[in-house]
């Protein structure tokens, strides 16, 4: 068979989109009994693990070369087991470290705690070591317990502080160091050094530890408790990004906001010495949600900005509060940005931490955890914030040029919200395998399957398999013997009712109508004559916009653009 693709770029759209044709989600959910359900099919939950432990949640995920998963979060020890393993508790809530195989079967769990409550926030896999960042409450007791180790917590000014600990992949504890203030981010450089940001509400600290647990340095950077993030291996050093209001003294240098809040992006040497800093923002509300370094050493940043924005000496025009995905090269110049796809209402909040992973094709998957509402084109995605944790989550995929390919709602609500109350964090990103974890806080629906009927705080993890066919808007992709000219759609543009002619000889046709976000809206199977086949579609209520008609004959797909006016 011969593959042929004709690319005619529509001037109105300058980015490619991919349709996520196969999505397999696997969840680890805490329930009162253990059971396994298996179903099959495109876009369905393939298998589900349920556990008899309650009140748990995951905050981060990583994996090793064998696709074993390592997740961190929080658990309330209540005498039940988690994945068949007993839970040793030290307080009201403990930090949780969990290892599973590539199918989500638990290999071991570990808790870390003190008297009151801890929650592990970050995990990094590096050279067969697990580096974990967690909160610790030192206000009610003076010791942290990890396995049989009892470690004295320093007398910090505030009760909520943090620690960084290292384990091997068998869960054997190796070392721990404490952080002044609550942890805000954790990264590990190529040499195995750990970089942790923390804040005690008065000062933002950068703490750096070697791979053997030695303290390289702890430095105060600025006076802030706003979201702050660190990235390693950027231009021979590290980058720090933080949101600030009005003005900020960063390592002895004063910077001023252009509007309500702005973003400070700074470069430091590996020894923590100041190199440079820039303010990113406009007259509105601008916030960073995270930074990381890609495989080519560029800095990837996401967040929200408003109106026209001054970014590294370049004015980026725009209106409204909108989500941005930004790439910066090592010389601090903009490589690419995308801020046209998601916007927010006036009263908005981002929720959860940034999570972005890159595959071998240099494509990016990231999560957008949000509260209240996100508007994507004609799609208004809503949640309802009722306290305690995260709102809802979208999965976003960007191409090598930082342009949006597709997005999908992770979960839907069973109540009056169209997104389910579940946080989401991404792990390893292969070309077609992506691991996720998080916490569900209500009864939600994922791929038409109900979860968390008990409405408890439940940990879950899973795998998304992204098998896509790529097309440019206004592009035909086909495989002989089915040619693009064999499929005729008229009228096109249409007011909603249209007819499809199949000119080629074939016994079976499968018709799908897909929206621009990759969601299947309509499917019909046609069988019969080896002659001209005609199908009229008039039962759909399609809003104005662009859609795609996919016709598959004998396994060979044809994709056509459909415009609804």
XYZ file of C-alpha atoms in Angstrom:
565
model
C 0.000 0.000 0.000
C 1.153 3.505 -0.746
C 0.809 6.376 1.706
C 0.136 9.858 0.423
C -0.435 13.155 2.234
C -1.394 16.513 0.725
C -0.763 19.520 2.977
C -2.675 22.707 2.177
C -2.313 25.051 5.106
C -5.380 27.161 5.881
C -4.204 30.688 6.708
C -6.721 30.924 9.520
C -5.018 28.081 11.357
C -1.241 27.697 11.566
C -0.844 24.746 13.832
C -1.358 21.024 13.521
C -3.695 19.022 15.628
C -3.718 15.317 16.324
C -6.720 13.172 17.117
C -6.115 10.930 20.064
C -7.456 7.745 18.495
C -6.686 5.307 21.276
C -6.591 6.171 24.952
C -6.119 3.535 27.577
C -6.417 4.657 31.173
C -5.504 2.491 34.129
C -6.519 3.628 37.583
C -5.442 2.734 41.080
C -8.411 3.739 43.229
C -8.845 3.362 46.958
C -12.159 1.626 47.728
C -13.445 -0.724 50.409
C -12.653 -3.954 48.528
C -10.133 -5.207 45.977
C -11.298 -6.100 42.497
C -10.071 -5.964 38.917
C -12.278 -5.076 35.963
C -11.136 -5.533 32.372
C -12.764 -4.020 29.328
C -11.403 -3.255 25.896
C -11.882 -0.782 23.113
C -10.654 2.572 21.933
C -10.986 5.333 24.483
C -12.114 3.065 27.321
C -10.718 2.259 30.735
C -8.757 -0.919 30.099
C -8.306 -2.117 33.680
C -8.994 -0.860 37.167
C -7.284 -1.663 40.451
C -9.256 -0.889 43.578
C -7.831 -0.798 47.092
C -9.288 -1.102 50.549
C -7.499 1.969 51.920
C -9.308 5.312 52.073
C -8.278 8.966 52.229
C -5.238 8.896 49.956
C -3.934 10.767 46.947
C -0.910 11.014 44.659
C 0.935 14.266 43.908
C 3.706 13.199 41.515
C 4.918 10.263 39.446
C 8.073 9.003 37.728
C 9.205 5.718 36.177
C 12.363 3.703 35.518
C 13.677 2.061 32.335
C 11.462 -0.992 32.930
C 8.360 1.200 33.277
C 7.960 0.532 36.980
C 6.042 3.447 38.469
C 6.999 5.420 41.578
C 4.416 7.755 43.065
C 4.294 10.031 46.094
C 1.377 11.556 47.936
C -0.538 11.396 51.190
C -2.407 8.680 53.093
C -4.399 8.530 56.305
C -3.437 5.325 58.142
C -6.695 3.729 59.248
C -5.829 0.084 59.792
C -6.615 -0.965 56.222
C -4.120 -2.146 53.642
C -3.111 -0.307 50.467
C -2.781 -2.607 47.472
C -2.567 -5.560 49.822
C 0.256 -4.013 51.862
C -0.085 -2.906 55.495
C 0.158 0.818 56.184
C 2.406 1.914 59.043
C 1.190 5.229 60.394
C 2.885 7.919 62.452
C 0.207 10.613 62.619
C -3.075 11.908 61.264
C -1.705 11.912 57.706
C 1.605 10.587 56.433
C 3.673 11.058 53.304
C 3.280 8.101 50.942
C 5.846 6.543 48.572
C 4.558 3.716 46.373
C 6.092 1.468 43.692
C 3.996 -0.428 41.138
C 4.777 -2.425 38.020
C 3.887 -1.105 34.565
C 0.325 -2.385 34.982
C -0.241 -0.651 38.300
C 0.217 -3.649 40.610
C 1.706 -2.458 43.900
C 5.191 -3.802 44.705
C 5.714 -1.942 47.967
C 4.649 1.159 49.876
C 6.432 3.322 52.402
C 5.176 6.015 54.757
C 7.084 8.932 56.255
C 5.591 10.911 59.084
C 5.538 12.699 62.381
C 2.798 13.332 64.907
C 0.388 15.499 62.918
C 0.563 15.327 59.134
C 2.842 15.108 56.113
C 2.327 15.009 52.344
C 4.965 14.075 49.758
C 4.830 16.468 46.796
C 7.675 15.609 44.406
C 9.594 12.577 43.153
C 12.481 12.309 40.667
C 14.088 9.128 39.320
C 17.827 9.551 38.689
C 20.398 6.779 38.155
C 18.375 4.152 40.039
C 17.734 6.525 42.926
C 14.451 8.074 44.062
C 14.622 11.645 45.341
C 11.488 12.685 47.233
C 10.389 16.141 48.394
C 7.793 16.351 51.162
C 6.154 18.552 53.745
C 6.838 17.899 57.416
C 5.079 19.354 60.440
C 7.670 20.291 63.027
C 5.410 22.440 65.184
C 3.896 19.663 67.285
C 6.836 17.289 67.591
C 10.557 17.188 66.967
C 11.065 13.937 65.038
C 10.486 12.535 61.559
C 10.075 8.770 61.193
C 11.192 6.874 58.080
C 11.283 3.097 58.538
C 13.214 2.500 61.753
C 14.967 5.869 61.505
C 14.012 8.657 63.912
C 15.348 11.990 62.656
C 15.294 15.200 64.687
C 13.531 18.119 62.975
C 15.347 21.475 63.305
C 13.635 24.236 65.271
C 12.369 26.386 62.395
C 10.339 29.595 62.978
C 7.206 28.121 61.340
C 5.654 24.678 61.963
C 5.265 23.709 58.297
C 8.586 22.866 56.721
C 9.933 20.253 54.335
C 12.529 17.602 53.682
C 14.303 15.931 50.767
C 14.973 12.190 51.106
C 16.659 9.627 48.887
C 15.758 5.943 48.463
C 16.872 3.156 46.181
C 14.346 1.485 43.882
C 13.675 -1.170 46.530
C 12.520 1.539 48.917
C 15.614 1.427 51.124
C 16.075 4.795 52.832
C 19.499 6.425 52.300
C 19.462 10.000 53.585
C 17.253 12.994 54.394
C 17.801 16.744 54.722
C 15.324 19.327 55.979
C 14.070 22.468 54.241
C 13.208 25.817 55.858
C 9.546 26.302 54.981
C 7.104 24.382 52.814
C 8.518 22.810 49.630
C 7.568 24.527 46.375
C 9.562 22.595 43.774
C 12.233 19.907 43.418
C 14.504 19.114 40.466
C 17.667 17.018 40.024
C 20.491 17.970 37.653
C 22.475 15.634 35.408
C 25.096 15.173 38.134
C 22.558 13.992 40.693
C 22.400 17.161 42.798
C 18.963 18.039 44.191
C 17.577 21.592 43.987
C 14.646 22.369 46.271
C 12.696 25.611 46.628
C 10.855 26.231 49.898
C 9.230 29.180 51.643
C 8.438 29.993 55.277
C 6.115 32.877 54.218
C 8.905 35.393 54.783
C 11.699 34.080 52.560
C 12.045 31.910 49.459
C 14.966 29.505 49.938
C 17.036 27.466 47.497
C 18.544 24.332 49.071
C 21.012 22.179 47.136
C 22.110 18.678 48.209
C 24.601 16.316 46.599
C 23.769 12.779 45.530
C 25.275 11.506 48.782
C 23.134 13.809 50.918
C 25.720 16.482 51.682
C 24.380 20.043 51.919
C 25.996 22.123 49.183
C 24.283 25.353 50.248
C 21.007 26.911 51.432
C 20.358 30.473 50.250
C 17.573 32.979 50.709
C 16.463 34.342 47.337
C 13.574 36.711 47.964
C 10.729 37.603 50.298
C 7.741 35.767 48.842
C 5.289 32.956 49.432
C 3.959 33.005 45.873
C 4.273 30.083 43.429
C 7.966 29.529 42.666
C 9.740 26.961 40.502
C 13.249 25.811 39.609
C 14.781 24.206 36.507
C 18.256 22.673 36.224
C 20.775 22.300 33.386
C 19.790 25.573 31.743
C 22.591 27.570 30.112
C 25.216 26.058 32.408
C 23.251 26.759 35.564
C 19.715 26.872 36.913
C 16.609 28.990 36.398
C 14.132 30.208 39.015
C 10.690 31.605 38.185
C 8.300 33.116 40.709
C 5.124 35.171 40.774
C 5.312 38.481 42.640
C 3.134 41.496 43.331
C 4.152 45.178 43.221
C 7.904 44.741 43.787
C 10.438 42.123 44.789
C 13.966 42.128 46.173
C 15.635 39.149 44.535
C 19.131 38.477 45.876
C 19.673 42.186 46.532
C 18.226 43.440 43.236
C 14.894 45.300 43.072
C 12.303 44.501 40.411
C 8.882 46.081 39.876
C 5.662 44.641 38.488
C 3.949 46.192 35.482
C 0.503 45.225 36.726
C -1.309 43.315 39.466
C 1.157 40.412 39.462
C 4.117 39.600 37.226
C 6.661 36.821 36.740
C 10.333 37.098 37.669
C 12.628 34.774 35.703
C 16.183 34.565 37.058
C 19.359 32.714 36.095
C 21.773 31.448 38.761
C 25.008 29.529 38.598
C 25.165 25.987 39.970
C 26.756 27.468 43.088
C 23.769 29.768 43.587
C 25.368 33.004 42.404
C 23.123 35.548 40.708
C 23.579 35.999 36.933
C 20.552 37.893 35.595
C 16.793 38.327 35.934
C 13.891 39.655 33.872
C 10.290 40.624 34.593
C 7.640 39.013 32.365
C 4.151 40.515 32.342
C 1.809 43.337 31.452
C -0.723 45.563 33.180
C -2.931 42.651 34.252
C -2.530 39.484 36.255
C 0.361 37.257 35.190
C 1.400 34.066 37.000
C 3.807 31.208 36.355
C 2.642 27.629 36.933
C 5.976 25.905 36.357
C 9.268 25.593 34.472
C 11.383 22.704 33.253
C 14.277 22.108 30.849
C 13.728 20.151 27.641
C 16.096 17.588 26.112
C 17.818 20.306 24.047
C 18.473 22.583 27.017
C 15.656 25.047 26.337
C 13.465 26.335 29.143
C 9.753 25.441 29.026
C 7.410 27.668 31.037
C 3.642 27.689 31.426
C 1.211 29.897 33.273
C -1.391 32.600 32.755
C -0.964 36.110 31.469
C -3.314 38.921 30.549
C -3.470 41.546 27.803
C -0.277 42.566 26.016
C 2.781 41.111 27.721
C 6.421 42.203 27.746
C 8.419 38.981 27.582
C 12.223 39.133 27.406
C 12.198 42.393 25.445
C 9.414 41.365 23.061
C 5.838 42.638 23.258
C 3.374 39.785 22.823
C -0.068 41.172 21.902
C -3.248 39.672 23.256
C -6.444 40.171 25.223
C -8.122 38.416 28.147
C -6.656 36.099 30.740
C -5.123 33.206 28.831
C -2.958 30.154 29.367
C 0.504 30.228 27.779
C 3.070 27.580 26.838
C 6.450 29.244 26.286
C 9.862 27.997 25.101
C 13.025 30.034 25.824
C 16.473 29.242 24.425
C 19.675 29.332 26.551
C 20.419 32.899 25.409
C 17.109 34.004 26.968
C 15.318 34.585 23.675
C 11.817 33.362 22.866
C 11.813 30.226 20.682
C 8.042 29.779 20.502
C 4.862 30.398 22.417
C 1.197 29.439 22.238
C -1.384 31.507 24.128
C -4.425 31.319 21.840
C -6.109 28.127 22.990
C -7.274 28.525 26.602
C -8.609 31.565 28.387
C -10.052 32.177 31.828
C -12.887 34.161 33.310
C -12.113 37.178 35.453
C -12.333 35.167 38.679
C -9.988 32.239 38.185
C -7.390 30.139 39.922
C -4.840 27.647 38.730
C -4.716 24.595 40.955
C -2.027 22.037 41.549
C 1.533 22.149 40.356
C 2.951 22.191 36.865
C 3.746 18.878 35.234
C 5.329 18.585 31.783
C 7.048 15.645 30.070
C 8.751 15.329 26.689
C 8.851 12.342 24.338
C 11.610 11.269 21.950
C 9.941 13.244 19.144
C 10.352 16.382 21.292
C 6.604 16.693 21.713
C 5.270 17.732 25.106
C 2.426 16.567 27.277
C 1.411 18.743 30.165
C -1.461 19.063 32.594
C -3.645 22.056 33.296
C -5.145 21.742 36.780
C -7.687 24.523 37.255
C -10.501 25.822 39.413
C -13.771 27.354 38.224
C -13.683 27.640 34.408
C -11.422 27.329 31.367
C -12.652 28.369 27.928
C -11.199 26.447 24.969
C -12.591 27.881 21.742
C -16.346 27.280 21.930
C -15.855 24.858 24.818
C -16.431 26.175 28.346
C -14.920 23.683 30.772
C -16.177 24.150 34.308
C -15.554 22.718 37.726
C -16.574 23.880 41.170
C -14.083 24.527 43.899
C -15.359 23.317 47.239
C -12.159 23.286 49.222
C -9.323 21.036 50.170
C -7.494 20.074 47.003
C -7.604 20.532 43.242
C -10.362 21.393 40.850
C -10.213 19.554 37.529
C -7.571 18.681 34.975
C -6.945 18.797 31.243
C -4.265 16.872 29.368
C -2.564 19.025 26.710
C -0.215 17.905 23.946
C 2.122 20.325 22.129
C 4.238 19.688 19.044
C 7.977 20.273 18.646
C 7.256 23.942 17.863
C 5.268 24.414 21.056
C 1.870 24.569 19.317
C -1.181 22.781 20.676
C -1.982 19.442 19.021
C -4.920 18.336 21.166
C -6.433 18.495 24.607
C -8.884 16.326 26.492
C -10.833 16.495 29.699
C -9.488 13.840 32.012
C -12.719 13.207 33.894
C -16.332 14.316 33.778
C -18.581 14.981 36.733
C -21.761 13.114 37.592
C -23.277 16.349 38.911
C -23.689 19.710 37.200
C -20.032 20.181 36.226
C -18.637 19.063 32.885
C -15.210 18.247 34.331
C -14.708 15.887 37.226
C -13.031 16.946 40.440
C -9.726 15.130 39.949
C -6.121 16.326 39.900
C -3.660 14.906 37.391
C 0.124 14.595 37.113
C 2.105 13.123 34.218
C 5.057 10.769 34.318
C 7.283 9.251 31.652
C 6.391 10.257 28.115
C 7.176 7.775 25.339
C 5.800 8.276 21.858
C 2.616 6.455 22.815
C 2.738 5.683 26.543
C 2.164 8.255 29.248
C 1.655 7.510 32.922
C -0.595 9.606 35.126
C -1.563 9.791 38.774
C -3.588 12.038 41.048
C -6.505 12.162 43.417
C -10.262 12.005 42.893
C -12.503 13.908 45.273
C -15.938 13.047 43.973
C -17.850 10.534 41.902
C -16.498 11.082 38.374
C -16.719 9.514 34.921
C -13.657 8.638 32.838
C -14.244 7.286 29.329
C -17.882 6.462 30.167
C -16.943 4.482 33.295
C -17.947 5.594 36.805
C -15.321 5.828 39.532
C -15.225 6.809 43.180
C -18.892 6.177 43.877
C -18.114 6.569 47.590
C -17.067 10.224 46.993
C -13.908 9.888 49.077
C -10.397 11.231 48.648
C -8.974 8.480 46.441
C -5.530 7.932 44.922
C -5.335 6.778 41.322
C -2.777 6.226 38.618
C -2.977 5.166 35.022
C -1.549 4.930 31.552
C -2.623 6.952 28.542
C -1.673 5.407 25.204
C -1.541 8.139 22.572
C -1.848 6.472 19.156
C -2.551 9.350 16.806
C -2.869 10.131 13.163
C -1.587 13.603 12.377
C -3.077 16.018 9.917
C -2.816 19.663 9.074
C -6.034 21.620 9.010
C -7.320 21.587 5.419
C -5.242 18.460 4.736
C -6.242 15.132 3.228
C -4.447 11.987 4.398
C -5.196 8.704 2.733
C -3.895 5.244 1.992
C -4.546 3.598 -1.379
C -6.823 1.991 -2.576
C -9.083 4.545 -0.846
C -8.338 7.962 -2.353
C -9.339 11.377 -1.096
C -11.446 11.917 -4.221
C -13.461 8.798 -3.372
C -15.071 10.687 -0.467
C -17.316 13.653 -1.300
C -19.019 15.866 1.310
C -21.686 18.382 0.278
C -22.651 21.031 1.039
C -19.387 22.072 2.675
C -19.542 24.563 4.405
C -22.887 23.452 5.775
C -25.505 24.651 8.234
C -25.366 21.267 9.982
C -27.028 18.831 7.556
C -24.809 17.244 4.902
C -24.416 14.214 2.641
C -21.388 11.959 2.173
C -20.791 10.024 -1.055
C -18.460 7.004 -1.112
C -17.386 6.497 -4.720
C -14.935 3.619 -4.302
C -15.944 -0.027 -4.343
C -15.948 -1.490 -0.851
C -18.234 -3.705 1.187
C -17.922 -1.974 4.566
C -17.480 1.634 5.650
C -17.113 3.100 9.114
C -18.000 6.782 9.463
C -16.851 8.997 12.360
C -17.323 12.714 13.003
C -14.712 14.273 15.287
C -14.479 17.770 16.712
C -11.295 19.822 16.618
C -10.356 18.632 20.112
C -10.328 14.985 19.085
C -13.667 13.975 20.607
C -15.818 11.442 18.795
C -19.283 12.958 18.233
C -20.880 10.494 15.827
C -20.218 6.990 14.494
C -22.076 4.881 11.928
C -21.212 1.562 10.273
C -22.374 1.027 6.671
C -22.387 -2.363 4.957
C -23.611 -3.628 1.617
C -23.223 -2.886 -2.060
C -19.965 -2.519 -3.931
C -21.233 0.591 -5.673
C -21.848 4.243 -4.894
C -22.847 4.609 -1.237
C -24.624 7.692 0.083
C -25.078 8.648 3.715
C -27.041 11.698 4.837
C -26.251 13.109 8.273
C -28.920 15.423 9.655
C -29.445 14.260 13.244
C -26.478 16.136 14.720
C -26.750 19.556 16.332
C -23.293 20.906 15.510
C -22.191 24.337 16.657
C -20.399 26.610 14.208
C -16.784 25.610 13.735
C -14.451 23.075 12.177
C -14.969 19.307 12.340
C -13.366 16.265 10.757
C -15.081 13.424 8.943
C -13.139 10.174 9.137
C -14.099 7.306 6.853
C -12.430 3.907 7.250
C -12.749 1.203 4.609
C -10.985 -2.131 5.081
C -8.728 -0.502 7.658
C -7.744 2.425 5.425
C -8.705 5.897 6.762
C -9.598 9.092 4.933
C -9.960 12.361 6.855
C -11.909 15.322 5.456
C -12.443 18.783 6.900
C -16.059 19.890 7.499
C -17.025 23.523 8.166
C -20.293 24.289 9.943
C -21.533 27.883 9.626
